[in-house]
N, C-alpha and C. Protein backbone atom coordinates (compact mmCIF):
# COMPACT_ATOMS: atom_id res chain seq x y z
N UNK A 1 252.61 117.35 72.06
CA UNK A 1 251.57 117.81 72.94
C UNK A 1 251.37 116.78 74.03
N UNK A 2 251.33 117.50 75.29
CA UNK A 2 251.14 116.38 76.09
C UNK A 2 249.80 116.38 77.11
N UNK A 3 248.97 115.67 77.64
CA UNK A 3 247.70 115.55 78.08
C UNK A 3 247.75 114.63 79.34
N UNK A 4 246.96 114.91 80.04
CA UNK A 4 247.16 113.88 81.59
C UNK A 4 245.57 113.87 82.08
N UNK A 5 245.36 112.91 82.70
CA UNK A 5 243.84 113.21 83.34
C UNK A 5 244.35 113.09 85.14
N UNK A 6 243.45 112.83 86.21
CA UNK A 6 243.79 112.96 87.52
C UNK A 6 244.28 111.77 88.17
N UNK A 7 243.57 111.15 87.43
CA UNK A 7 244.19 109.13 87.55
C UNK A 7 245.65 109.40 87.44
N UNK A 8 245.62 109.85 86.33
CA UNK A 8 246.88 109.17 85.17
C UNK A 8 248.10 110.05 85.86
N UNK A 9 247.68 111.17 86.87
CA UNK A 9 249.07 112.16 87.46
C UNK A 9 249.56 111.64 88.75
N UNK A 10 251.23 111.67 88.70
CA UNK A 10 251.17 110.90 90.19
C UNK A 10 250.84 111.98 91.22
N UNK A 11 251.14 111.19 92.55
CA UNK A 11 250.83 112.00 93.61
C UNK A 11 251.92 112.75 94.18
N UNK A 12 252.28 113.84 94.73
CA UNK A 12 253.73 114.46 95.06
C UNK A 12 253.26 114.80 96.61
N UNK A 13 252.23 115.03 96.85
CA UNK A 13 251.77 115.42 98.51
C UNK A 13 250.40 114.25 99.03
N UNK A 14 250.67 113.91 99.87
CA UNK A 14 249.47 112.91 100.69
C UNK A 14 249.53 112.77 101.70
N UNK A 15 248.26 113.09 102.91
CA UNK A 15 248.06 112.73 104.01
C UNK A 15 246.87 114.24 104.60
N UNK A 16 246.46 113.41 105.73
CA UNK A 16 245.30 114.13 106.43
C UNK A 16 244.35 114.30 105.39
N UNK A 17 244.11 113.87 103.72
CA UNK A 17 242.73 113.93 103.45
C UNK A 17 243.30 114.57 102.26
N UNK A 18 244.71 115.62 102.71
CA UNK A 18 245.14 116.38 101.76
C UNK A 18 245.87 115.17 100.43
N UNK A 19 245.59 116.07 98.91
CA UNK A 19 246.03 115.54 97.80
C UNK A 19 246.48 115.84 96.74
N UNK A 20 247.78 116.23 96.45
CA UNK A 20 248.30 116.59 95.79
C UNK A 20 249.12 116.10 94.10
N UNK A 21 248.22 115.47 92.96
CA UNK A 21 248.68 115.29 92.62
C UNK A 21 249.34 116.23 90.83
N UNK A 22 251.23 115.92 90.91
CA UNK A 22 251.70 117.02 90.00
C UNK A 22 252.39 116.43 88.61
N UNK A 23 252.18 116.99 87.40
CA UNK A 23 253.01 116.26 86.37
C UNK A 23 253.38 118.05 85.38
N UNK A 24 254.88 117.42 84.70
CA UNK A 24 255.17 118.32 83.98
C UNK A 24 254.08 118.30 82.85
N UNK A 25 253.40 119.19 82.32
CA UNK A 25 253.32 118.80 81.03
C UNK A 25 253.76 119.71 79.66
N UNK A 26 255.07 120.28 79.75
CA UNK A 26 255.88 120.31 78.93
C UNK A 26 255.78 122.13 78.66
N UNK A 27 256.44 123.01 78.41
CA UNK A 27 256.77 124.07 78.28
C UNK A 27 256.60 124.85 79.47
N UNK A 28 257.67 124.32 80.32
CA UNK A 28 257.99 124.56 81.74
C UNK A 28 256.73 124.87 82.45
N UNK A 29 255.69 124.29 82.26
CA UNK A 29 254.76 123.74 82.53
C UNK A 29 254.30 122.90 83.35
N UNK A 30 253.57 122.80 85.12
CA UNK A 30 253.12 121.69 85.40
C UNK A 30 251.87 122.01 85.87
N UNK A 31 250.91 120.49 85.83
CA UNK A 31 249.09 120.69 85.94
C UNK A 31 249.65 120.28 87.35
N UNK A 32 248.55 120.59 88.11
CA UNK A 32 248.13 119.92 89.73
C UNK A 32 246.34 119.95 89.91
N UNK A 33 246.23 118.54 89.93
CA UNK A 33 245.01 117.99 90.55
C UNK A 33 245.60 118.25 92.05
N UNK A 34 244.33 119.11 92.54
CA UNK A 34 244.21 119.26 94.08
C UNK A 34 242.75 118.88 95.38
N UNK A 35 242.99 118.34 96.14
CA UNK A 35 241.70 118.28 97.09
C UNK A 35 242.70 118.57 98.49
N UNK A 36 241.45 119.76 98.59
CA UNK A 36 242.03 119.94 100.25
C UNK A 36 240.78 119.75 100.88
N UNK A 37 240.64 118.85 102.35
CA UNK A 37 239.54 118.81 103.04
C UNK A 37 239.26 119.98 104.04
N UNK A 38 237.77 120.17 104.36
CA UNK A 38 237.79 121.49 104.81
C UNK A 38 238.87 121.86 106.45
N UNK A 39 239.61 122.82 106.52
CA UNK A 39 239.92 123.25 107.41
C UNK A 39 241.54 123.06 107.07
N UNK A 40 241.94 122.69 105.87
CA UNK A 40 243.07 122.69 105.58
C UNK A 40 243.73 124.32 105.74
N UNK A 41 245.00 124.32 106.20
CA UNK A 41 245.93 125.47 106.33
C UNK A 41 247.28 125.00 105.91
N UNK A 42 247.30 125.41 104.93
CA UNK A 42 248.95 124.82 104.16
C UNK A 42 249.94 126.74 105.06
N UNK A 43 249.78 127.06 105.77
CA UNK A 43 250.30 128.30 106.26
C UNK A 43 251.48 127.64 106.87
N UNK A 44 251.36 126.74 107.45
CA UNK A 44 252.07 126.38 108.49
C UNK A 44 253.39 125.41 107.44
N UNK A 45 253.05 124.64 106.40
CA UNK A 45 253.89 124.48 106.09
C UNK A 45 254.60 125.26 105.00
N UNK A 46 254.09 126.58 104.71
CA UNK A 46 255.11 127.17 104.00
C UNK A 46 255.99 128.05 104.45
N UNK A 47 255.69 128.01 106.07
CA UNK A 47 256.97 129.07 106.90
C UNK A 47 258.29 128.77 106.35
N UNK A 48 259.03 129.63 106.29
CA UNK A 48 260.59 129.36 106.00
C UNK A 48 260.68 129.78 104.35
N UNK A 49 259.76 130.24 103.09
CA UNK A 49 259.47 130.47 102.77
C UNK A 49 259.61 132.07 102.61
N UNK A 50 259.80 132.90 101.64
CA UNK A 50 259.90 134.62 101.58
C UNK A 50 258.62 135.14 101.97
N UNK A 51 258.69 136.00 103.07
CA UNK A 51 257.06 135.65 103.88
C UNK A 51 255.98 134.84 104.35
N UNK A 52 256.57 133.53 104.43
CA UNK A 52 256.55 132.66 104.68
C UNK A 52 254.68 132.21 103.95
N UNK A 53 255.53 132.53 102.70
CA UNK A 53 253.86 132.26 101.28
C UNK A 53 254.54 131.77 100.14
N UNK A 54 253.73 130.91 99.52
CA UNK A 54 254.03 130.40 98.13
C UNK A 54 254.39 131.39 97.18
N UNK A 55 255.55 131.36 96.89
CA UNK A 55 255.85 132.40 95.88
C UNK A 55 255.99 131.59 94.67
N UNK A 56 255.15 130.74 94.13
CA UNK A 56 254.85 130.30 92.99
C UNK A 56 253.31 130.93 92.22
N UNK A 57 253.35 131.65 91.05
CA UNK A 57 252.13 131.97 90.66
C UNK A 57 251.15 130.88 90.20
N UNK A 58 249.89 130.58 89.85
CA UNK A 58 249.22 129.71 89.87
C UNK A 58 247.95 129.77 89.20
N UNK A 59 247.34 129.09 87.64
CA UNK A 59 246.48 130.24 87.28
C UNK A 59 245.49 128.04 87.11
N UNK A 60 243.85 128.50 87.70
CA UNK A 60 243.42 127.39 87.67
C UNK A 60 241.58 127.97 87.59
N UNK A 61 240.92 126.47 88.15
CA UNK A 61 239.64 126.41 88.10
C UNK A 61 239.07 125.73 89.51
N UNK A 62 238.28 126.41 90.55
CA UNK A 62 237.92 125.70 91.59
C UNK A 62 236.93 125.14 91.61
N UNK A 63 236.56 124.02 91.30
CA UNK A 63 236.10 123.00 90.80
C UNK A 63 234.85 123.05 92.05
N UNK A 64 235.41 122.78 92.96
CA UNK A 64 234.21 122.38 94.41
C UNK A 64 234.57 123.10 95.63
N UNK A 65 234.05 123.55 96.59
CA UNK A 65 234.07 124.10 97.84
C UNK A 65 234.41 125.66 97.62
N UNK A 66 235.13 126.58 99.02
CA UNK A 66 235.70 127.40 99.32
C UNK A 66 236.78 127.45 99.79
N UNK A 67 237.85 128.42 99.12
CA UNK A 67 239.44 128.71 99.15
C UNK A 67 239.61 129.82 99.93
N UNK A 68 239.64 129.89 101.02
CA UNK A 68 240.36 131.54 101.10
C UNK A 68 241.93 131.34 101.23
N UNK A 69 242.32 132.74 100.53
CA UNK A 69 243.75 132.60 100.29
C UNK A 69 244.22 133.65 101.14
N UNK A 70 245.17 133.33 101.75
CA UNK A 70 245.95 134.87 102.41
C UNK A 70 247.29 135.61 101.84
N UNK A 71 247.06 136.84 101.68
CA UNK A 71 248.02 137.69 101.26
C UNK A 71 248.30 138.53 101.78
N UNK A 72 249.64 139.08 102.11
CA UNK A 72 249.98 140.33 102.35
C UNK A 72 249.10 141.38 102.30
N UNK A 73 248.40 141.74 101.62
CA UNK A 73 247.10 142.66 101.35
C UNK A 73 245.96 142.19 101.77
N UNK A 74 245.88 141.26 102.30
CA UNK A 74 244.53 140.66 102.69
C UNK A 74 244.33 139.39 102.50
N UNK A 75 243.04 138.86 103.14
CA UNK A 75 242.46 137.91 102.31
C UNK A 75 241.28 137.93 101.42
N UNK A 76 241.35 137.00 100.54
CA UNK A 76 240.62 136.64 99.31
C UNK A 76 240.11 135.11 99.13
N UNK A 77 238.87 135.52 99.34
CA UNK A 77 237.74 133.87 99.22
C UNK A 77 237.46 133.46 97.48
N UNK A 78 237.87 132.34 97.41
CA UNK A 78 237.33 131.93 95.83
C UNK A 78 236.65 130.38 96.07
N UNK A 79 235.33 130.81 95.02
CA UNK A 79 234.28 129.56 95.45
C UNK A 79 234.13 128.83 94.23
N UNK A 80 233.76 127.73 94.13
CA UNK A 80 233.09 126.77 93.60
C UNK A 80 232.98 127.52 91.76
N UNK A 81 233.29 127.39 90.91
CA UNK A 81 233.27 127.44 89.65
C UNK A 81 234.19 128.83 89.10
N UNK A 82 234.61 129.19 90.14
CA UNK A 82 235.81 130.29 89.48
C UNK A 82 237.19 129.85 89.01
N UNK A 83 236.97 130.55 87.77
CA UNK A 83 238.31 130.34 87.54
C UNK A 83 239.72 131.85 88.24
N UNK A 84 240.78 131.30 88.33
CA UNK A 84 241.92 132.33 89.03
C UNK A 84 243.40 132.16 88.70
N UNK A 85 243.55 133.44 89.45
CA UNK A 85 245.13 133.54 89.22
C UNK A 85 245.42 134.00 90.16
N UNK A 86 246.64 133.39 90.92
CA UNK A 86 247.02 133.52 92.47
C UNK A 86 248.34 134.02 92.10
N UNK A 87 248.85 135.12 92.59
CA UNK A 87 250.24 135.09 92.12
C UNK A 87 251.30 135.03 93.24
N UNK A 88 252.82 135.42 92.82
CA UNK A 88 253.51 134.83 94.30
C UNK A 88 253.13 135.28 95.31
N UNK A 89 252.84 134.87 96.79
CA UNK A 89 252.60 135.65 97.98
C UNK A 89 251.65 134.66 98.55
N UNK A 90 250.95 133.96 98.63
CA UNK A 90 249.65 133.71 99.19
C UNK A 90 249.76 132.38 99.81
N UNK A 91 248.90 131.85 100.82
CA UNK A 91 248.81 130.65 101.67
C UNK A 91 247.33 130.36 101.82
N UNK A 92 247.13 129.10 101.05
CA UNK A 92 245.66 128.58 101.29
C UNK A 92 245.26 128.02 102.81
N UNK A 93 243.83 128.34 102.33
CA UNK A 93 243.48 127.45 103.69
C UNK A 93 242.09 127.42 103.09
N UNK A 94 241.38 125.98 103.12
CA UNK A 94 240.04 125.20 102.80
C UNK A 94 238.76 126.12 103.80
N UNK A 95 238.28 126.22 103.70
CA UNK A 95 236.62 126.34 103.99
C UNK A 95 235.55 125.67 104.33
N UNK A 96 236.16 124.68 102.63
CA UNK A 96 235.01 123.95 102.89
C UNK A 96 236.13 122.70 101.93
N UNK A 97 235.37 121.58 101.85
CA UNK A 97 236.52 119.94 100.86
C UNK A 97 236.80 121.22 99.67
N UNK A 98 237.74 121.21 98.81
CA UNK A 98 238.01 121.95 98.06
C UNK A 98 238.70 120.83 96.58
N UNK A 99 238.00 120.91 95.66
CA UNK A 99 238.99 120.29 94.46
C UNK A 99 239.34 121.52 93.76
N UNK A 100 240.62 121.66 92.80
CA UNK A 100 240.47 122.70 92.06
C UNK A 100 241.73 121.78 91.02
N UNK A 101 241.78 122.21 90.01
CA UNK A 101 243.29 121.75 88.99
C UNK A 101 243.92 123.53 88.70
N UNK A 102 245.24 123.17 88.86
CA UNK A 102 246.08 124.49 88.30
C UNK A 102 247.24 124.11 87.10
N UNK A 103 247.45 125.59 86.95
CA UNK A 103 248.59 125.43 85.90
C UNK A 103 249.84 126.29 86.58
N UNK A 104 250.95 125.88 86.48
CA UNK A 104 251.87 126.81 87.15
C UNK A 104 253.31 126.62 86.36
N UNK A 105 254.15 127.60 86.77
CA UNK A 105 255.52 127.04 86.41
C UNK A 105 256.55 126.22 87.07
N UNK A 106 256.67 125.29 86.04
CA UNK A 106 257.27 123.63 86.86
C UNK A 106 258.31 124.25 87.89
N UNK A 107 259.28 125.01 87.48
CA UNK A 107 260.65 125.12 88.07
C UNK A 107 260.45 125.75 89.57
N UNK A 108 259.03 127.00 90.04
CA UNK A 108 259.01 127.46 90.89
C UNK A 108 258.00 126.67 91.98
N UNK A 109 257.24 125.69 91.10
CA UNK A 109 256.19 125.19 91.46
C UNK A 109 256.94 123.78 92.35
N UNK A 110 257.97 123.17 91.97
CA UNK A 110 259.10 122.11 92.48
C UNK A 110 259.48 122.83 93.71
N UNK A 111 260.29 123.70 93.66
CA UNK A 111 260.70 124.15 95.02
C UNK A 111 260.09 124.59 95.97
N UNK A 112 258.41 124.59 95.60
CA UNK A 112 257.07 124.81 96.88
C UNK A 112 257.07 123.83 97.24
N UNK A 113 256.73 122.53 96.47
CA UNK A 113 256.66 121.16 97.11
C UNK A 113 257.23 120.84 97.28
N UNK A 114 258.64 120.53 97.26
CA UNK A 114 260.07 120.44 97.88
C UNK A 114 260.16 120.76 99.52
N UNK A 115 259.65 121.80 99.80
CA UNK A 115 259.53 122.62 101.30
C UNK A 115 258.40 122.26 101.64
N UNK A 116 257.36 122.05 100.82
CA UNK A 116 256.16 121.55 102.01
C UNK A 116 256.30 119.89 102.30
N UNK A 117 257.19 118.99 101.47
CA UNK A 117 257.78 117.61 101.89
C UNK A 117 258.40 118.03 102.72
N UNK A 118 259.54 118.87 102.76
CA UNK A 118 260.29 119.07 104.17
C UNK A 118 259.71 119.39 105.52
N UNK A 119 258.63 120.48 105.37
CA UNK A 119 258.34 120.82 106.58
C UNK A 119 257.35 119.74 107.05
N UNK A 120 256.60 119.15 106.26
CA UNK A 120 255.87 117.69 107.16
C UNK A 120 256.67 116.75 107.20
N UNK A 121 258.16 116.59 106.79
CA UNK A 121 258.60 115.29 108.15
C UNK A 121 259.19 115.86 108.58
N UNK A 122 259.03 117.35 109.41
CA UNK A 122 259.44 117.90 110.43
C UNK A 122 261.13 118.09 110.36
């Protein structure tokens, strides 16, 4: 069994406020401690992307602020003590400072952050 707190996970995304930190924790399994500051738009770096949206599903708890997420079908606001499930398709963008922790699958969840390292060093 394996356990991590937010300290203890490294970081895989950093800068502008944004914070990303990701660890396996075991049955293709990875947690992500997240803070996005308000006015964050991760849209821009998931162009290039199959609709240019995270097609990683994502099931968590939003700890602090407002999320709206965009989807193909719309958008969808999630606030301050909900828990969710985002599935492939969607592109955040902050509201308001946002913490939340998720659970996702390591293998699809690698090749999101993989492309959003790529598209910020341009």
């Amino acid at each position: 069994m394996t356990a991590t707190t937010r300290n203890d996970t490294p970081v895989a995304i950093e800068g502008n406020g944004v914070e990303l930190r990701t660890r396996d924790i075991g049955g293709d399994t990875s947690v992500s401690f997240v803070h996005l500051p308000a006015g964050t738009d991760m849209g821009p770096a998931l162009k290039g992307m199959t609709d240019d949206l995270c097609q990683c599903p994502h099931w968590g708890y939003l700890f602090s602020g407002r999320l709206k997420m965009r989807t193909k079908d719309g958008d969808h606001v999630y606030e301050a003590g909900e828990a969710f499930y985002w599935p492939p398709g969607h592109a955040p963008e902050a509201l308001e400072d946002c913490d939340y922790v998720d659970f996702s699958p390591t293998k699809e969840y690698t090749e999101v952050i993989e492309h959003v390292k790529a598209a910020s060093r341009g």
